[in-house]
Coordinates of C-alpha atoms and ligand atoms in Angstrom, one line a residue:
V1 CA -22.3 6.6 -14.1
A2 CA -19.4 5.5 -11.8
Q3 CA -17.1 6.3 -14.6
D4 CA -18.6 9.8 -15.3
I5 CA -18.1 10.7 -11.7
L6 CA -14.5 9.5 -11.7
W7 CA -13.7 11.4 -14.8
I8 CA -15.1 14.6 -13.4
L9 CA -13.2 14.1 -10.2
L10 CA -10.0 13.4 -12.2
G11 CA -10.7 16.4 -14.3
L12 CA -11.1 18.6 -11.3
L13 CA -7.8 17.3 -9.9
L14 CA -6.0 18.8 -12.8
R15 CA -8.0 21.8 -13.6
L16 CA -8.7 23.7 -10.4
E17 CA -6.8 26.7 -9.3
P18 CA -4.6 26.1 -6.3
G19 CA -6.9 26.5 -3.3
T20 CA -6.8 26.2 0.4
A21 CA -8.7 23.2 1.6
T22 CA -11.0 23.9 4.5
L23 CA -11.8 20.2 4.8
P24 CA -9.5 17.9 6.8
L25 CA -7.4 15.5 4.7
L26 CA -9.5 12.5 5.4
L27 CA -10.4 9.7 3.0
D28 CA -14.0 10.2 4.2
S29 CA -13.9 13.7 2.8
V30 CA -12.9 12.3 -0.6
I31 CA -15.7 9.8 -0.5
Q32 CA -18.1 12.6 0.4
A33 CA -16.9 14.6 -2.6
L34 CA -17.5 11.5 -4.8
A35 CA -21.0 11.1 -3.3
E36 CA -21.8 14.8 -4.0
L37 CA -20.8 14.4 -7.6
E38 CA -22.8 11.2 -7.9
Q39 CA -25.9 13.1 -6.7
K40 CA -25.3 16.2 -8.8
V41 CA -24.3 14.7 -12.1
P42 CA -27.5 13.7 -14.0
A43 CA -27.5 10.1 -15.0
T44 CA -28.0 11.2 -18.6
I45 CA -24.5 12.6 -18.9
S46 CA -22.6 10.1 -20.9
S47 CA -19.3 8.8 -19.6
H48 CA -17.9 10.2 -22.9
A49 CA -18.7 13.7 -21.9
A50 CA -17.0 13.2 -18.6
S51 CA -14.0 11.7 -20.2
A52 CA -13.7 14.7 -22.4
L53 CA -13.6 16.8 -19.4
L54 CA -10.5 15.1 -18.2
L55 CA -9.0 15.5 -21.6
F56 CA -9.7 19.2 -21.5
A57 CA -8.4 19.5 -18.0
Q58 CA -5.1 17.8 -18.9
D59 CA -4.4 20.4 -21.5
S60 CA -3.4 22.7 -18.8
G61 CA -2.4 20.1 -16.2
P62 CA 0.9 18.4 -15.8
D63 CA 1.7 16.0 -18.5
D64 CA 1.6 12.3 -17.6
V65 CA 2.3 10.6 -20.8
L66 CA 1.7 7.1 -19.4
H67 CA -1.7 8.0 -18.0
R68 CA -2.6 9.7 -21.3
F69 CA -1.6 6.5 -23.2
L70 CA -3.3 4.0 -20.9
L71 CA -6.3 5.7 -19.4
E72 CA -7.6 8.3 -21.7
R73 CA -10.3 7.6 -24.3
W74 CA -9.4 9.6 -27.3
D75 CA -12.5 8.8 -29.3
I76 CA -14.6 11.3 -27.4
K77 CA -12.5 14.4 -27.0
D78 CA -15.0 16.8 -28.5
T79 CA -17.6 16.8 -25.8
R80 CA -17.5 19.5 -23.1
L81 CA -18.9 19.6 -19.6
D82 CA -18.8 22.1 -16.9
P83 CA -16.5 20.6 -14.2
R84 CA -17.5 22.8 -11.4
Q85 CA -20.1 20.5 -10.0
L86 CA -18.6 20.4 -6.6
S87 CA -19.1 22.8 -3.8
P88 CA -16.1 25.0 -3.2
E89 CA -14.8 23.2 -0.2
F90 CA -14.7 19.9 -2.0
Q91 CA -13.0 21.6 -4.9
G92 CA -10.4 22.8 -2.5
L93 CA -9.9 19.4 -1.1
I94 CA -9.6 17.7 -4.4
K95 CA -7.1 20.3 -5.5
D96 CA -5.1 19.6 -2.4
V97 CA -5.0 15.9 -2.9
A98 CA -4.7 15.9 -6.6
Q99 CA -1.1 15.0 -7.0
H100 CA 1.2 12.8 -5.0
G101 CA 4.5 14.4 -4.3
I102 CA 7.2 15.0 -1.7
R103 CA 8.8 18.4 -0.9
G104 CA 11.3 18.4 1.8
R105 CA 9.8 16.1 4.4
Q106 CA 6.2 17.0 3.6
E107 CA 4.2 14.5 1.6
Y108 CA 1.4 15.8 -0.5
G109 CA -1.7 14.2 -2.1
V110 CA -2.3 11.9 0.9
V111 CA -5.3 11.4 3.2
L112 CA -5.9 9.6 6.4
A113 CA -8.1 6.5 6.0
P114 CA -10.5 5.1 8.7
D115 CA -8.3 2.1 9.2
G116 CA -5.5 4.4 10.4
S117 CA -3.5 4.0 7.2
T118 CA -2.4 7.0 5.1
V119 CA -3.3 6.7 1.4
A120 CA -2.1 8.5 -1.7
V121 CA -5.2 9.5 -3.7
E122 CA -3.5 9.7 -7.2
P123 CA -2.7 6.0 -7.6
L124 CA -6.0 5.0 -6.0
L125 CA -8.0 7.0 -8.6
A126 CA -5.8 5.8 -11.5
G127 CA -6.5 2.2 -10.4
L128 CA -10.3 2.9 -10.3
E129 CA -10.1 4.4 -13.7
A130 CA -8.1 1.5 -15.2
G131 CA -10.6 -0.9 -13.6
L132 CA -13.6 0.9 -14.9
Q133 CA -12.2 0.6 -18.4
G134 CA -12.5 -3.1 -18.1
N135 CA -10.0 -4.2 -20.7
R136 CA -6.7 -4.1 -19.0
V137 CA -4.5 -5.6 -21.6
V138 CA -3.2 -2.8 -23.7
S139 CA -0.9 -3.2 -26.7
L140 CA 2.4 -1.4 -26.7
P141 CA 3.4 0.9 -29.5
L142 CA 5.8 -0.9 -31.7
D143 CA 8.9 1.2 -31.2
S144 CA 9.9 4.7 -30.3
T145 CA 9.9 6.0 -33.9
A146 CA 6.5 4.6 -34.6
A147 CA 5.0 6.5 -31.7
P148 CA 5.4 10.2 -32.0
L149 CA 3.4 10.8 -28.8
D150 CA 5.3 13.8 -27.6
T151 CA 3.7 16.0 -30.2
G152 CA 0.6 16.2 -28.1
A153 CA -1.4 16.5 -31.2
A154 CA -3.5 13.9 -32.9
F155 CA -3.0 10.7 -31.0
P156 CA -2.0 7.8 -33.2
D157 CA -3.9 4.5 -33.3
T158 CA -1.0 2.5 -32.0
G159 CA -2.6 2.5 -28.6
T160 CA -5.4 0.2 -29.6
V161 CA -6.9 -1.5 -26.6
V162 CA -7.3 -5.1 -27.3
L163 CA -9.7 -7.2 -25.4
D164 CA -8.2 -10.3 -23.9
I165 CA -10.7 -12.6 -22.1
R166 CA -8.0 -13.5 -19.7
A167 CA -8.1 -9.9 -18.4
A168 CA -11.4 -10.8 -16.8
S169 CA -9.7 -13.4 -14.7
P170 CA -9.9 -12.8 -10.9
R171 CA -6.1 -13.2 -10.6
F172 CA -3.4 -11.4 -12.5
R173 CA -1.3 -14.5 -12.4
D174 CA -3.8 -16.3 -14.6
A175 CA -3.5 -13.6 -17.2
S176 CA -0.8 -14.1 -19.8
P177 CA -1.5 -11.2 -22.1
D178 CA 1.2 -12.2 -24.6
G179 CA 0.6 -15.9 -24.5
T180 CA 4.2 -16.2 -25.4
S181 CA 6.6 -18.7 -23.9
S182 CA 8.8 -15.9 -22.6
D183 CA 6.0 -14.7 -20.3
V184 CA 7.3 -15.7 -16.9
G185 CA 4.1 -14.2 -15.5
A186 CA 2.2 -17.2 -16.6
S187 CA 4.3 -19.6 -14.6
S188 CA 3.5 -20.8 -11.1
P189 CA 2.8 -18.1 -8.6
D190 CA 5.2 -19.7 -6.2
A191 CA 8.0 -19.6 -8.7
P192 CA 11.0 -17.6 -7.4
V193 CA 11.4 -14.1 -8.6
T194 CA 13.2 -14.3 -12.0
S195 CA 14.2 -11.9 -14.6
P196 CA 11.6 -11.6 -17.3
D197 CA 14.3 -12.1 -19.9
V198 CA 15.4 -15.5 -18.6
Q199 CA 15.5 -16.7 -22.2
A200 CA 18.1 -14.0 -23.0
S201 CA 20.7 -15.9 -21.1
S202 CA 20.7 -18.8 -23.5
P203 CA 23.4 -18.3 -26.1
G204 CA 22.3 -16.4 -29.2
A205 CA 18.8 -15.7 -27.8
K206 CA 17.7 -12.1 -27.4
A207 CA 15.1 -11.0 -24.8
K208 CA 11.8 -10.9 -26.4
S209 CA 10.2 -7.5 -26.5
P210 CA 6.9 -7.2 -24.7
T211 CA 3.9 -6.5 -26.8
T212 CA 1.3 -5.7 -24.1
V213 CA 0.9 -4.3 -20.6
D214 CA -1.7 -4.7 -17.9
S215 CA -2.8 -1.1 -17.6
L216 CA -4.1 -1.6 -14.1
L217 CA -0.9 -2.8 -12.6
V218 CA 1.2 -0.3 -14.6
V219 CA -0.7 2.9 -13.5
T220 CA -1.0 1.9 -9.9
L221 CA 2.3 0.3 -9.0
A222 CA 4.6 -0.9 -11.7
R223 CA 5.7 2.3 -13.2
D224 CA 6.5 4.1 -10.0
L225 CA 8.3 1.1 -8.4
G226 CA 10.4 0.7 -11.5
L227 CA 11.3 4.4 -11.6
A228 CA 12.1 4.5 -7.9
F229 CA 14.8 1.9 -8.5
L230 CA 16.1 3.7 -11.5
Q231 CA 16.6 6.9 -9.5
G232 CA 19.6 5.5 -7.7
P233 CA 20.0 1.9 -6.8
Q234 CA 23.2 2.9 -4.9
T235 CA 21.6 5.2 -2.4
W236 CA 18.5 3.1 -2.1
S237 CA 17.9 0.9 0.9
H238 CA 15.2 -1.0 2.8
S239 CA 14.3 2.2 4.7
G240 CA 13.8 4.1 1.4
L241 CA 10.8 2.0 0.5
G242 CA 7.5 2.5 2.4
T243 CA 8.6 5.4 4.6
E244 CA 5.9 6.3 7.1
G245 CA 5.0 9.7 8.4
C246 CA 3.0 11.6 11.0
W247 CA -0.1 13.8 10.7
D248 CA -0.2 17.1 12.5
Q249 CA -3.4 15.9 14.2
L250 CA -5.6 12.9 13.8
S251 CA -9.1 14.4 14.1
A252 CA -8.7 17.0 11.5
P253 CA -5.4 16.2 9.7
R254 CA -3.9 18.8 7.4
T255 CA -0.2 18.1 7.0
F256 CA 1.7 14.9 6.7
T257 CA 5.4 14.9 7.6
L258 CA 7.7 11.9 6.7
L259 CA 9.7 10.3 9.5
D260 CA 12.7 9.9 7.2
S261 CA 14.2 12.6 5.1
G262 CA 15.4 11.5 1.7
A263 CA 12.6 9.0 1.4
S264 CA 11.9 7.4 -2.0
P265 CA 8.7 8.7 -3.6
V266 CA 7.4 5.1 -3.1
T267 CA 6.3 5.9 0.4
M268 CA 4.0 3.9 2.6
A269 CA 1.1 6.2 1.6
F270 CA 1.9 5.7 -2.0
L271 CA 2.1 1.9 -1.7
N272 CA -1.2 1.9 0.2
G273 CA -2.9 3.9 -2.5
A274 CA -1.4 1.8 -5.2
L275 CA -2.5 -1.5 -3.7
D276 CA -6.0 -0.1 -3.0
G277 CA -6.2 1.2 -6.6
A278 CA -5.1 -2.2 -7.9
L279 CA -7.4 -4.2 -5.7
L280 CA -10.5 -2.0 -6.3
G281 CA -9.6 -1.7 -10.0
D282 CA -9.4 -5.4 -10.3
Y283 CA -12.8 -5.7 -8.6
L284 CA -14.3 -3.1 -10.9
S285 CA -12.8 -4.7 -14.0
R286 CA -14.5 -8.0 -13.1
T287 CA -17.9 -6.4 -12.1
P288 CA -20.4 -6.1 -15.0
E289 CA -22.4 -2.9 -15.5
P290 CA -24.2 -1.4 -13.8
R291 CA -21.4 -1.0 -11.3
P292 CA -21.9 0.2 -7.7
P293 CA -21.5 3.9 -7.1
L294 CA -17.8 4.5 -6.3
S295 CA -18.7 6.2 -3.0
H296 CA -20.4 3.0 -1.8
L297 CA -17.6 0.9 -2.9
L298 CA -15.0 3.0 -1.2
N299 CA -17.1 3.3 2.0
Q300 CA -17.2 -0.5 2.2
Y301 CA -13.6 -1.0 1.4
Y302 CA -12.3 1.6 3.9
G303 CA -15.1 1.2 6.5
A304 CA -14.0 0.8 10.1
G305 CA -13.8 -2.7 11.5
V306 CA -13.2 -6.0 9.9
A307 CA -16.6 -7.4 9.4
G308 CA -17.7 -8.3 5.9
D309 CA -15.7 -9.5 2.9
L310 CA -12.0 -9.6 4.0
G311 CA -11.1 -10.0 0.3
L312 CA -11.9 -6.3 -0.2
R313 CA -10.8 -4.4 2.9
S314 CA -8.2 -1.8 3.3
N315 CA -7.0 -3.5 6.5
F316 CA -5.8 -6.5 4.6
R317 CA -4.5 -4.8 1.5
R318 CA -1.1 -6.5 1.6
Q319 CA -2.4 -10.0 2.0
N320 CA -5.0 -9.4 -0.7
A321 CA -2.5 -7.8 -3.1
A322 CA -0.1 -10.8 -2.5
A323 CA -3.0 -13.0 -3.7
L324 CA -3.7 -10.7 -6.6
T325 CA -0.3 -10.7 -8.2
S326 CA 2.7 -13.0 -8.1
A327 CA 6.3 -11.8 -8.1
P328 CA 7.0 -13.0 -11.6
T329 CA 3.9 -11.2 -12.9
L330 CA 4.9 -8.0 -11.1
T331 CA 8.4 -8.3 -12.4
Q332 CA 7.0 -8.6 -15.9
Q333 CA 4.7 -5.6 -15.5
I334 CA 7.4 -3.4 -14.1
W335 CA 9.7 -4.3 -17.0
R336 CA 6.9 -3.6 -19.5
A337 CA 6.0 -0.3 -17.8
L338 CA 9.6 0.9 -18.2
V339 CA 9.8 -0.3 -21.8
L340 CA 6.5 1.4 -22.5
L341 CA 7.7 4.6 -20.9
Q342 CA 10.9 4.5 -22.8
R343 CA 8.9 4.2 -26.1
L344 CA 6.5 7.0 -25.2
E345 CA 9.3 9.3 -24.0
P346 CA 12.5 8.4 -25.8
T347 CA 14.3 11.3 -24.1
H348 CA 13.2 10.3 -20.6
P349 CA 16.3 11.3 -18.5
Q350 CA 16.3 8.1 -16.4
L351 CA 15.5 5.7 -19.3
Q352 CA 17.6 7.0 -22.1
G353 CA 20.1 4.5 -23.3
M354 CA 18.9 1.7 -21.0
S355 CA 18.7 -1.7 -22.7
Q356 CA 15.8 -4.0 -22.2
E357 CA 18.1 -6.3 -20.2
Q358 CA 19.0 -3.5 -17.9
L359 CA 15.4 -2.6 -17.4
A360 CA 14.7 -6.3 -16.7
E361 CA 17.3 -6.3 -13.9
V362 CA 15.7 -3.1 -12.4
A363 CA 12.3 -4.8 -12.5
T364 CA 13.7 -7.9 -10.8
N365 CA 15.4 -5.9 -8.1
A366 CA 12.3 -3.7 -7.5
T367 CA 10.0 -6.7 -7.2
K368 CA 12.3 -8.4 -4.8
E369 CA 12.6 -5.4 -2.5
F370 CA 8.9 -4.6 -2.7
T371 CA 8.0 -8.2 -1.9
E372 CA 10.5 -8.7 0.9
A373 CA 10.4 -5.3 2.5
F374 CA 6.7 -4.4 2.1
L375 CA 4.3 -7.1 0.9
G376 CA 5.8 -9.7 3.1
C377 CA 5.9 -7.5 6.2
P378 CA 3.1 -6.7 8.6
A379 CA 1.5 -3.2 8.4
I380 CA 2.8 -1.3 11.5
H381 CA 1.1 1.9 12.7
P382 CA 3.9 4.2 14.0
R383 CA 3.6 5.7 17.5
C384 CA 2.3 9.0 16.3
R385 CA -0.6 7.3 14.6
W386 CA -2.2 6.1 17.8
G387 CA -1.4 9.3 19.7
A388 CA 1.5 8.1 21.9
A389 CA 2.7 10.3 24.7
P390 CA 6.5 11.0 24.6
Y391 CA 8.9 8.6 26.1
R392 CA 9.9 9.6 29.6
G393 CA 13.6 9.9 30.1
S394 CA 16.1 8.5 27.6
P395 CA 15.6 5.1 25.9
R396 CA 18.3 2.5 25.9
P397 CA 19.2 1.1 22.5
L398 CA 19.0 -2.7 21.8
Q399 CA 21.9 -4.5 20.4
L400 CA 20.6 -6.0 17.2
P401 CA 19.9 -8.6 16.0
L402 CA 18.0 -10.1 19.0
R403 CA 17.6 -13.8 19.6
F404 CA 14.1 -14.0 21.1
L405 CA 10.5 -13.1 20.6
Y406 CA 8.4 -13.1 23.8
V407 CA 4.7 -13.5 23.4
H408 CA 2.2 -11.8 25.7
H409 CA -1.5 -11.1 25.9
T410 CA -2.6 -7.8 27.3
Y411 CA -5.3 -9.5 29.5
M412 CA -6.6 -5.9 30.1
P413 CA -8.0 -4.7 27.8
A414 CA -9.8 -8.0 27.7
P415 CA -11.8 -7.7 24.5
P416 CA -9.8 -7.9 21.2
C417 CA -9.8 -4.6 19.4
T418 CA -11.2 -4.9 15.9
D419 CA -11.0 -1.4 14.5
F420 CA -8.4 1.4 14.4
A421 CA -10.2 3.7 16.8
R422 CA -10.5 1.0 19.5
C423 CA -7.0 -0.3 19.0
A424 CA -5.5 3.2 19.2
A425 CA -7.5 4.0 22.3
D426 CA -6.3 0.7 23.9
M427 CA -2.7 1.7 23.1
R428 CA -3.1 5.0 24.8
S429 CA -4.7 3.5 27.9
M430 CA -2.0 0.9 28.2
Q431 CA 0.7 3.5 27.8
R432 CA -1.0 5.7 30.5
F433 CA -1.2 2.6 32.8
H434 CA 2.4 1.7 32.3
Q435 CA 3.7 5.3 32.6
D436 CA 1.5 6.6 35.4
T437 CA 0.6 3.6 37.5
R438 CA 3.6 1.4 36.9
G439 CA 6.0 4.3 36.7
W440 CA 7.7 3.0 33.6
D441 CA 9.2 5.2 30.9
D442 CA 6.8 4.1 28.2
I443 CA 4.3 1.4 27.1
G444 CA 6.2 -1.8 28.0
Y445 CA 5.8 -3.9 24.8
S446 CA 7.9 -3.6 21.7
F447 CA 4.8 -4.2 19.5
V448 CA 1.1 -4.8 20.1
I449 CA -1.0 -6.9 17.7
G450 CA -4.6 -5.7 17.1
S451 CA -7.3 -7.8 15.6
D452 CA -7.8 -5.1 13.0
G453 CA -5.1 -6.3 10.7
Y454 CA -2.5 -3.9 12.1
V455 CA 0.5 -4.0 14.4
Y456 CA 0.9 -1.0 16.7
E457 CA 4.4 0.2 17.4
G458 CA 5.3 0.3 21.1
R459 CA 8.9 0.8 21.9
G460 CA 9.7 -0.5 18.4
W461 CA 12.7 -2.4 17.0
H462 CA 15.4 -0.2 18.5
W463 CA 14.7 0.4 22.2
V464 CA 14.8 -1.8 25.2
G465 CA 11.3 -2.5 26.4
A466 CA 9.7 -3.4 29.8
H467 CA 7.8 -6.6 29.0
T468 CA 9.7 -9.6 30.3
L469 CA 11.5 -9.0 33.6
G470 CA 15.2 -9.8 33.4
H471 CA 15.0 -10.5 29.6
N472 CA 14.2 -7.2 28.1
T473 CA 17.5 -6.7 26.4
R474 CA 17.4 -10.2 24.8
G475 CA 14.1 -10.2 23.0
F476 CA 11.2 -8.2 21.5
G477 CA 8.0 -8.3 23.6
V478 CA 5.0 -8.7 21.4
A479 CA 1.5 -8.6 22.9
F480 CA -1.9 -9.6 21.5
V481 CA -4.7 -7.2 22.6
G482 CA -7.1 -9.4 24.5
N483 CA -7.5 -12.1 27.1
Y484 CA -6.5 -15.4 25.6
T485 CA -7.1 -17.6 28.6
A486 CA -9.9 -19.5 27.0
E487 CA -10.0 -18.1 23.4
L488 CA -7.5 -17.6 20.6
P489 CA -6.6 -14.4 18.8
A490 CA -7.9 -13.7 15.3
K491 CA -6.3 -15.9 12.6
A492 CA -4.7 -12.9 10.9
A493 CA -3.2 -11.7 14.2
L494 CA -1.7 -15.2 14.8
H495 CA -0.3 -15.3 11.3
T496 CA 1.4 -11.9 11.9
V497 CA 3.2 -13.1 15.0
Q498 CA 4.0 -16.6 13.8
D499 CA 5.3 -15.7 10.3
L500 CA 5.1 -12.1 9.1
L501 CA 6.7 -10.1 11.9
P502 CA 9.6 -12.4 12.6
G503 CA 10.2 -13.2 8.9
C504 CA 10.3 -9.5 8.1
A505 CA 12.6 -8.8 11.1
V506 CA 15.0 -11.5 10.1
R507 CA 15.3 -10.1 6.5
A508 CA 15.9 -6.6 7.9
G509 CA 18.7 -7.9 10.3
L510 CA 16.7 -7.1 13.4
L511 CA 16.1 -10.7 14.6
R512 CA 18.6 -13.6 14.2
P513 CA 17.7 -16.2 11.6
D514 CA 17.8 -18.8 14.4
Y515 CA 15.5 -16.9 16.6
E516 CA 13.2 -18.6 19.1
L517 CA 9.8 -17.8 20.4
L518 CA 8.7 -18.1 24.1
G519 CA 5.6 -17.4 26.1
H520 CA 5.9 -14.8 28.9
R521 CA 5.2 -17.5 31.5
Q522 CA 8.3 -19.5 30.6
L523 CA 10.5 -16.7 32.0
V524 CA 8.3 -14.9 34.6
R525 CA 5.8 -16.2 37.2
T526 CA 2.6 -15.3 35.3
D527 CA -0.4 -16.8 33.5
C528 CA 0.5 -14.6 30.4
P529 CA -0.1 -15.2 27.5
G530 CA -3.2 -17.2 28.6
D531 CA -3.7 -21.0 28.6
A532 CA -5.4 -21.2 25.2
L533 CA -2.8 -19.0 23.4
F534 CA 0.1 -20.7 25.2
S535 CA -1.1 -24.2 24.2
L536 CA -1.1 -23.0 20.6
L537 CA 2.3 -21.4 20.8
R538 CA 3.7 -24.8 21.9
T539 CA 2.9 -26.2 18.5
W540 CA 4.7 -23.5 16.5
P541 CA 8.0 -24.5 14.9
R542 CA 10.0 -21.8 16.5
F543 CA 8.7 -22.4 20.0
A544 CA 11.5 -23.0 22.5
A545 CA 10.5 -25.5 25.1
Ligands
NAG1 C1 20.2 -5.4 -8.8 O1 20.6 -6.0 -7.6 C2 21.9 -6.6 -7.6 C3 22.1 -7.4 -6.4 O2 21.8 -6.6 -5.2 C4 22.9 -5.5 -7.9 O3 24.2 -6.0 -7.9 C5 22.6 -4.8 -9.2 O4 23.5 -3.7 -9.3 C6 21.2 -4.3 -9.2 N1 20.9 -3.8 -10.5 C7 20.2 -2.7 -10.7 C8 20.0 -2.3 -12.1 O5 19.7 -2.0 -9.8
NAG2 C1 -10.2 -13.7 31.0 O1 -10.8 -14.9 30.6 C2 -11.1 -15.9 31.6 C3 -11.7 -17.1 30.9 O2 -12.7 -16.8 30.1 C4 -12.0 -15.3 32.6 O3 -12.3 -16.3 33.6 C5 -11.4 -14.0 33.2 O4 -12.4 -13.4 34.1 C6 -11.1 -13.1 32.0 N1 -10.4 -11.9 32.6 C7 -10.8 -10.7 32.3 C8 -10.0 -9.6 32.9 O5 -11.7 -10.4 31.5

């Protein structure tokens, strides 16, 4: 039934007339729409019927040749079903979030999740669908002439889905769909990022053509990452990947504006949706029937707070995705996605005339950037996300890169914040205190670390803070929310400050590679960052005595 529901939803995405959503663009609204479908669609409707709906819908929808090839089930195209199962406001909502896209600085097809992240719905649903199909290893058509897919008529049998028992493995990196020696994806997950055609460099050897793809990784992440790099490696930079944005309002969000014009389509919201689709799809592909209703699964995954299974929580999507797929595997799948797209669409403007070796280089570059600038970085909620008041006066720029990281605890608020609503409220109250009571221009810290899996932007990377008297121009001030006199921050929060945040800042040229870390009390007469936390800091390799 889960699959029926999803097909109907996907069908509606593509079939509805453009509408004006009356519902706020919240992920909870999407989950409610799913729940309504789950209630209204009788359990007797076969998933075949629902699949056919999507098929029908796509006749008039925009053509996505890759989704058609990997996700549609062509054996069942004759069945018909009335798609208008949803109430009008849900139809309007689904129409509004149907497709991910950017026009000017507006990003479309995204919703605000309970954890404060913004999520693109399209890659999320594609991942759910790929996961529900179970068999993720899909054979590639042999070559472009053998796959006349652009006719749109009878679909050839070249897209046979083959079952590979390794696809049921809990880890992508264990799956070696080809079983060939050239499959770098089968090597150690810790192996450095290498080109998938390493064998091509030996004299006389040609890169081996891929024969399969992992449909789940391709429809969520690999295709779009690869294409983003094809679009123009020259103009592409760190800031192009994972661009954040701001909602017009947080309680009833309707429009999302990117902070950076000229952003790559691989925005933060897209990456979030893609990782969520991959993680949930992986879970579904390993879960035997009967599967849980999708609305329940999504409620658990996105639910506020960090209780429950950390392995399946939106708050920890980056860590969990890093465990799900290795860099060599992702490189392989990006390469295969581009090769597949080239075969399905021989006249693709970006792919025409590209050799497999060139595509392999694109895949290697894309994986490296994705791993270093996104997966290996902490998730940082921008100021607008927690409802920051404007800076008072004009901020002074820092001279980057800085040498120091100063560690604080907030002391007040004393309880650690464990969900987005609490952490955001704590940020606002600290900013009020610093601005109104202390008379500062802004919240003092550069960054604040929640126990909800997120970092909250204070003054950020570029502006002088007010955290460590006499030293504010020399280091970033990073504060854990809580009172760590007698207790330690959450493990994930500690990992963020010890490894993720500085590592990411060094790679981006914001922090010197020989940076040092100090406790507030080493520079100013104070108990901050608390006895328990300070004792731990002393054991960290970058601690400066
Ligand atoms: C890949 O990255 C290297 C090193 O930055 C660069 O020289 C090369 O042009 C890139 N290749 C592609 C296809 O983007
Ligand atoms: C901070 O923790 C210490 C040790 O548990 C406690 O004595 C102190 O009262 C706490 N302060 C606040 C503001 O909660």
